[in-house]
């Protein structure tokens, strides 16, 4: 088993407190409303939304996947960080056991820097290269941009 780590940084005009509320704390409600083609609905299977919670995310008709299950590892509202692990679903292939994600929002001027780290845990001697995860990163960035656009268009939301 190997672990392959990839890091990304994005910038946003939205400050961390507001972005964290929309992007993390209310994403289960917000994303299906603004991007139903990407995510149809989110269901909590176990837990209360904090660490240990297991969620089932059902993708929209625009996705090549049906569903995934996430386990929340940590939610730190004071430091705007969030971590979860993809533990089940058709997005996991025969070669990937799980994928762990860490996201942290850092203040930058009047906006934010979004720091994201992905850890791909493989089965056997499989190697994951950055080009293998590029499409997923682009989709995640597109979803983030939709949330950012929504917040810009609704300046009173998530204050």
XYZ file of N, CA and C in Angstrom:
477
model
N 0.840 -1.183 0.000
C 0.000 0.000 0.000
C 0.883 1.244 0.000
N 0.521 2.200 -0.824
C 1.244 3.460 -0.869
C 0.313 4.604 -0.541
N 0.897 5.731 -0.191
C 0.129 6.940 0.046
C 0.734 8.036 -0.827
N -0.100 8.636 -1.653
C 0.331 9.693 -2.555
C -0.387 10.973 -2.162
N 0.386 12.025 -1.951
C -0.152 13.275 -1.448
C -0.051 14.364 -2.507
N -1.136 15.123 -2.640
C -1.188 16.232 -3.584
C -1.711 17.462 -2.850
N -1.113 18.607 -3.134
C -1.515 19.851 -2.485
C -1.968 20.866 -3.524
N -2.955 21.680 -3.135
C -3.474 22.752 -3.983
C -3.718 23.981 -3.136
N -3.652 25.133 -3.783
C -4.046 26.385 -3.146
C -4.893 27.172 -4.123
N -5.964 27.745 -3.603
C -6.838 28.620 -4.370
C -7.004 29.911 -3.581
N -7.366 30.963 -4.257
C -7.649 32.213 -3.565
C -9.112 32.568 -3.762
N -9.624 33.346 -2.840
C -11.009 33.791 -2.902
C -11.109 35.204 -2.354
N -12.066 35.935 -2.868
C -12.347 37.274 -2.355
C -13.183 37.213 -1.073
N -13.708 36.036 -0.752
C -14.598 35.867 0.403
C -13.742 35.594 1.652
N -13.992 36.288 2.774
C -13.213 36.046 3.993
C -13.505 34.659 4.592
N -12.526 34.103 5.333
C -12.670 32.738 5.869
C -13.945 32.447 6.653
N -14.401 33.317 7.579
C -15.594 32.931 8.352
C -16.818 32.663 7.471
N -17.037 33.530 6.516
C -18.208 33.396 5.631
C -18.042 32.209 4.679
N -16.865 32.066 4.129
C -16.604 30.973 3.202
C -16.707 29.621 3.900
N -16.195 29.525 5.122
C -16.247 28.272 5.879
C -17.696 27.869 6.168
N -18.525 28.848 6.522
C -19.937 28.547 6.788
C -20.607 27.935 5.561
N -20.365 28.519 4.393
C -21.012 28.029 3.170
C -20.347 26.767 2.641
N -19.018 26.778 2.546
C -18.241 25.731 1.892
C -18.149 24.452 2.722
N -18.217 24.595 4.051
C -18.070 23.426 4.923
C -19.340 23.171 5.735
N -19.735 24.141 6.548
C -20.816 23.899 7.504
C -22.181 23.709 6.859
N -22.455 24.397 5.752
C -23.768 24.265 5.109
C -23.688 23.690 3.701
N -22.555 23.135 3.337
C -22.365 22.603 1.974
C -23.403 21.540 1.620
N -23.811 20.734 2.596
C -24.789 19.661 2.327
C -26.127 20.212 1.835
N -26.470 21.407 2.255
C -27.707 22.055 1.806
C -27.470 22.945 0.588
N -26.376 23.696 0.621
C -26.119 24.685 -0.421
C -25.786 24.064 -1.776
N -24.883 23.115 -1.809
C -24.421 22.581 -3.097
C -25.544 21.927 -3.901
N -26.399 21.086 -3.312
C -27.498 20.540 -4.129
C -28.435 21.613 -4.691
N -28.523 22.771 -4.030
C -29.369 23.861 -4.525
C -28.728 24.588 -5.700
N -27.422 24.864 -5.599
C -26.772 25.665 -6.641
C -26.100 24.813 -7.719
N -25.903 23.520 -7.449
C -25.253 22.638 -8.432
C -25.875 21.240 -8.407
N -27.194 21.134 -8.669
C -27.845 19.819 -8.604
C -27.317 18.831 -9.644
N -26.722 19.338 -10.719
C -26.122 18.449 -11.709
C -24.879 17.758 -11.140
N -24.247 18.362 -10.147
C -23.058 17.784 -9.522
C -23.431 16.897 -8.327
N -24.227 17.439 -7.415
C -24.627 16.693 -6.213
C -26.137 16.784 -6.062
N -26.773 15.624 -6.096
C -28.233 15.557 -5.998
C -28.696 15.771 -4.559
N -28.087 15.017 -3.628
C -28.402 15.212 -2.217
C -27.347 14.575 -1.321
N -27.375 15.011 -0.059
C -26.446 14.511 0.959
C -27.279 14.019 2.129
N -26.935 12.849 2.602
C -27.682 12.226 3.703
C -26.710 11.832 4.806
N -27.013 12.203 6.040
C -26.197 11.768 7.172
C -26.676 10.379 7.578
N -25.770 9.400 7.516
C -26.103 8.019 7.868
C -25.843 7.742 9.347
N -24.779 8.363 9.885
C -24.419 8.198 11.295
C -23.854 9.511 11.798
N -24.124 9.836 13.055
C -23.510 10.994 13.672
C -24.351 12.259 13.608
N -23.727 13.359 14.064
C -24.434 14.636 14.185
C -23.791 15.740 13.348
N -22.902 15.388 12.438
C -22.221 16.379 11.609
C -20.796 16.648 12.045
N -20.425 16.181 13.228
C -19.062 16.368 13.734
C -18.175 15.188 13.379
N -16.986 15.123 13.983
C -16.077 14.007 13.727
C -16.753 12.657 13.953
N -16.480 11.718 13.053
C -17.084 10.393 13.109
C -18.356 10.268 12.293
N -18.939 11.394 11.891
C -20.163 11.379 11.088
C -19.878 10.738 9.724
N -20.810 9.920 9.274
C -20.711 9.322 7.945
C -21.844 9.873 7.097
N -21.456 10.409 5.921
C -22.415 10.998 4.989
C -22.405 10.229 3.679
N -23.571 10.126 3.086
C -23.688 9.562 1.742
C -24.010 10.712 0.796
N -23.150 10.901 -0.200
C -23.333 11.957 -1.188
C -23.774 11.287 -2.486
N -24.964 11.623 -2.949
C -25.481 11.092 -4.208
C -25.250 12.145 -5.279
N -24.545 11.739 -6.323
C -24.194 12.674 -7.377
C -25.356 12.904 -8.322
N -25.319 14.042 -8.990
C -26.346 14.404 -9.958
C -26.151 13.686 -11.275
N -27.093 13.897 -12.164
C -27.061 13.218 -13.455
C -25.870 13.619 -14.308
N -25.235 14.743 -14.014
C -24.075 15.187 -14.770
C -22.789 14.497 -14.369
N -22.849 13.633 -13.360
C -21.644 12.972 -12.867
C -21.488 11.575 -13.446
N -20.252 11.146 -13.545
C -19.974 9.779 -13.985
C -20.121 8.780 -12.836
N -20.273 9.287 -11.608
C -20.386 8.432 -10.435
C -21.793 8.485 -9.843
N -22.133 7.442 -9.089
C -23.434 7.374 -8.447
C -23.434 7.968 -7.044
N -22.498 7.499 -6.209
C -22.454 7.975 -4.827
C -21.070 7.736 -4.235
N -20.813 8.409 -3.104
C -19.660 8.137 -2.251
C -20.105 8.297 -0.805
N -19.341 7.702 0.083
C -19.541 7.920 1.514
C -18.291 8.581 2.072
N -18.512 9.627 2.887
C -17.442 10.351 3.558
C -17.544 10.102 5.049
N -16.407 10.015 5.696
C -16.350 10.020 7.155
C -15.631 11.298 7.567
N -16.291 12.104 8.385
C -15.688 13.352 8.837
C -14.640 13.036 9.900
N -13.429 13.536 9.653
C -12.327 13.314 10.585
C -12.202 14.451 11.592
N -12.388 15.691 11.124
C -12.319 16.837 12.035
C -13.023 18.043 11.429
N -13.570 18.873 12.305
C -14.163 20.154 11.933
C -13.692 21.144 12.986
N -12.913 22.136 12.572
C -12.392 23.130 13.500
C -12.864 24.508 13.042
N -13.999 24.937 13.593
C -14.592 26.211 13.188
C -13.715 27.400 13.566
N -12.983 27.303 14.660
C -12.149 28.420 15.106
C -10.965 28.652 14.160
N -10.441 27.577 13.592
C -9.283 27.683 12.700
C -9.640 27.433 11.238
N -10.920 27.331 10.942
C -11.421 27.154 9.568
C -10.761 25.974 8.863
N -10.739 24.836 9.543
C -10.182 23.638 8.916
C -11.183 22.492 8.990
N -11.059 21.603 8.017
C -12.010 20.508 7.864
C -11.266 19.337 7.237
N -11.513 18.144 7.736
C -10.889 16.948 7.166
C -11.918 15.825 7.102
N -11.878 15.087 6.001
C -12.770 13.945 5.851
C -12.089 12.901 4.978
N -12.629 11.679 5.026
C -12.080 10.575 4.260
C -13.174 9.949 3.416
N -12.871 9.767 2.162
C -13.750 9.057 1.230
C -13.551 7.564 1.503
N -14.603 6.895 2.012
C -14.454 5.522 2.481
C -15.182 4.480 1.638
N -16.103 4.929 0.776
C -16.885 3.970 -0.010
C -17.487 4.692 -1.205
N -17.773 3.929 -2.255
C -18.468 4.491 -3.404
C -17.788 4.166 -4.709
N -18.493 4.445 -5.787
C -17.963 4.060 -7.084
C -16.869 4.993 -7.597
N -16.561 6.058 -6.865
C -15.413 6.894 -7.215
C -14.108 6.231 -6.774
N -14.206 5.300 -5.829
C -13.033 4.513 -5.438
C -12.887 3.375 -6.438
N -11.683 3.208 -6.937
C -11.445 2.174 -7.941
C -10.865 0.929 -7.281
N -10.556 -0.049 -8.093
C -9.933 -1.277 -7.591
C -8.548 -1.019 -7.016
N -7.976 0.127 -7.340
C -6.604 0.416 -6.924
C -6.512 1.398 -5.758
N -7.630 2.027 -5.386
C -7.609 3.017 -4.306
C -8.455 2.531 -3.135
N -7.825 2.440 -1.961
C -8.523 1.999 -0.754
C -9.381 3.125 -0.168
N -8.792 4.318 -0.067
C -9.500 5.479 0.478
C -8.742 6.738 0.067
N -9.432 7.871 0.202
C -8.804 9.166 -0.058
C -9.148 10.080 1.111
N -8.116 10.674 1.720
C -8.317 11.598 2.832
C -8.049 13.013 2.342
N -8.912 13.926 2.771
C -8.813 15.329 2.353
C -8.709 16.226 3.571
N -7.856 17.236 3.476
C -7.728 18.260 4.513
C -7.869 19.611 3.831
N -8.704 20.459 4.388
C -8.898 21.797 3.837
C -8.750 22.810 4.958
N -8.017 23.879 4.680
C -7.853 24.958 5.655
C -8.004 26.287 4.926
N -8.800 27.175 5.523
C -8.985 28.518 4.986
C -8.151 29.481 5.818
N -7.349 30.293 5.130
C -6.456 31.230 5.794
C -6.779 32.632 5.299
N -6.855 33.590 6.219
C -7.135 34.974 5.835
C -5.993 35.517 4.985
N -6.377 36.261 3.950
C -5.414 36.906 3.062
C -6.029 38.223 2.595
N -5.561 39.326 3.168
C -6.185 40.611 2.866
C -7.636 40.575 3.301
N -8.550 40.912 2.396
C -9.973 40.852 2.713
C -10.595 39.530 2.271
N -9.780 38.613 1.761
C -10.279 37.337 1.269
C -9.639 36.149 1.971
N -9.497 35.052 1.220
C -8.999 33.797 1.783
C -8.024 33.111 0.833
N -7.177 32.298 1.422
C -6.416 31.303 0.681
C -6.961 29.958 1.142
N -7.342 29.123 0.196
C -7.871 27.802 0.498
C -6.753 26.808 0.237
N -6.300 26.150 1.297
C -5.228 25.160 1.183
C -5.852 23.781 1.285
N -5.575 22.962 0.289
C -6.186 21.629 0.228
C -5.101 20.576 0.042
N -5.191 19.518 0.836
C -4.260 18.396 0.734
C -5.079 17.122 0.556
N -4.700 16.304 -0.418
C -5.365 15.018 -0.674
C -4.352 13.894 -0.481
N -4.760 12.861 0.236
C -3.910 11.686 0.461
C -4.610 10.470 -0.150
N -4.049 9.937 -1.211
C -4.599 8.762 -1.877
C -3.907 7.522 -1.328
N -4.687 6.653 -0.695
C -4.173 5.410 -0.129
C -4.465 4.295 -1.135
N -3.407 3.753 -1.719
C -3.583 2.770 -2.784
C -3.509 1.343 -2.261
N -4.025 0.448 -3.085
C -3.931 -0.981 -2.812
C -2.737 -1.512 -3.593
N -1.926 -2.330 -2.942
C -0.789 -2.916 -3.641
C 0.256 -1.883 -4.017
N 0.893 -2.123 -5.167
C 1.991 -1.272 -5.615
C 1.562 -0.228 -6.632
N 0.310 0.127 -6.633
C -0.215 1.086 -7.600
C 0.358 2.471 -7.315
N 0.716 3.177 -8.372
C 1.225 4.536 -8.239
C 0.174 5.517 -8.769
N -0.069 6.561 -8.012
C -1.008 7.606 -8.421
C -0.178 8.828 -8.830
N -0.417 9.301 -10.030
C 0.295 10.485 -10.501
C -0.676 11.650 -10.554
N -0.117 12.843 -10.540
C -0.951 14.050 -10.499
C -1.942 14.107 -11.648
N -1.562 13.644 -12.826
C -2.501 13.685 -13.949
C -3.712 12.775 -13.734
N -3.566 11.756 -12.863
C -4.690 10.875 -12.552
C -5.757 11.586 -11.717
N -5.345 12.562 -10.938
C -6.291 13.246 -10.055
C -6.687 14.625 -10.593
N -6.140 14.996 -11.724
C -6.376 16.334 -12.291
C -7.860 16.615 -12.541
N -8.574 15.673 -13.129
C -10.000 15.891 -13.439
C -10.809 16.118 -12.171
N -10.545 15.348 -11.131
C -11.250 15.517 -9.862
C -10.955 16.858 -9.224
N -9.694 17.287 -9.299
C -9.323 18.589 -8.752
C -10.019 19.709 -9.516
N -10.115 19.567 -10.828
C -10.779 20.597 -11.639
C -12.270 20.678 -11.312
N -12.913 19.524 -11.107
C -14.337 19.521 -10.739
C -14.539 20.154 -9.362
N -13.667 19.819 -8.413
C -13.766 20.392 -7.070
C -13.562 21.902 -7.120
N -12.619 22.360 -7.929
C -12.369 23.791 -8.050
C -13.572 24.485 -8.688
N -14.173 23.852 -9.678
C -15.372 24.405 -10.311
C -16.521 24.537 -9.330
N -16.690 23.530 -8.468
C -17.732 23.573 -7.443
C -17.457 24.700 -6.447
N -16.191 24.838 -6.073
C -15.808 25.923 -5.182
C -16.131 27.272 -5.810
N -15.836 27.430 -7.084
C -16.111 28.699 -7.775
C -17.617 28.986 -7.821
N -18.446 27.941 -7.941
C -19.898 28.132 -7.879
C -20.329 28.670 -6.510
N -19.753 28.115 -5.464
C -20.074 28.580 -4.110
C -19.629 30.025 -3.948
N -18.431 30.329 -4.405
C -17.913 31.689 -4.309
C -18.815 32.661 -5.075
N -19.216 32.286 -6.266
C -20.102 33.123 -7.078
C -21.440 33.334 -6.382
N -21.967 32.266 -5.776
C -23.226 32.370 -5.027
C -23.087 33.381 -3.889
N -21.976 33.317 -3.171
C -21.759 34.237 -2.052
C -21.621 35.677 -2.538
N -20.957 35.864 -3.657
C -20.830 37.220 -4.216
C -22.200 37.761 -4.625
N -23.053 36.901 -5.159
C -24.373 37.314 -5.595
C -25.380 37.466 -4.470
N -25.047 36.924 -3.305
C -25.912 37.000 -2.121
C -25.076 37.518 -0.942
N -24.769 38.812 -0.934
C -23.842 39.359 0.067
C -24.310 39.242 1.513
N -25.593 39.011 1.748
C -26.074 38.865 3.121
C -26.083 37.417 3.611
N -25.813 36.477 2.708
C -25.840 35.051 3.080
C -24.578 34.662 3.844
N -24.745 33.870 4.879
C -23.653 33.274 5.654
C -22.790 34.307 6.382
N -23.395 35.381 6.829
C -22.653 36.383 7.616
C -22.749 36.085 9.092
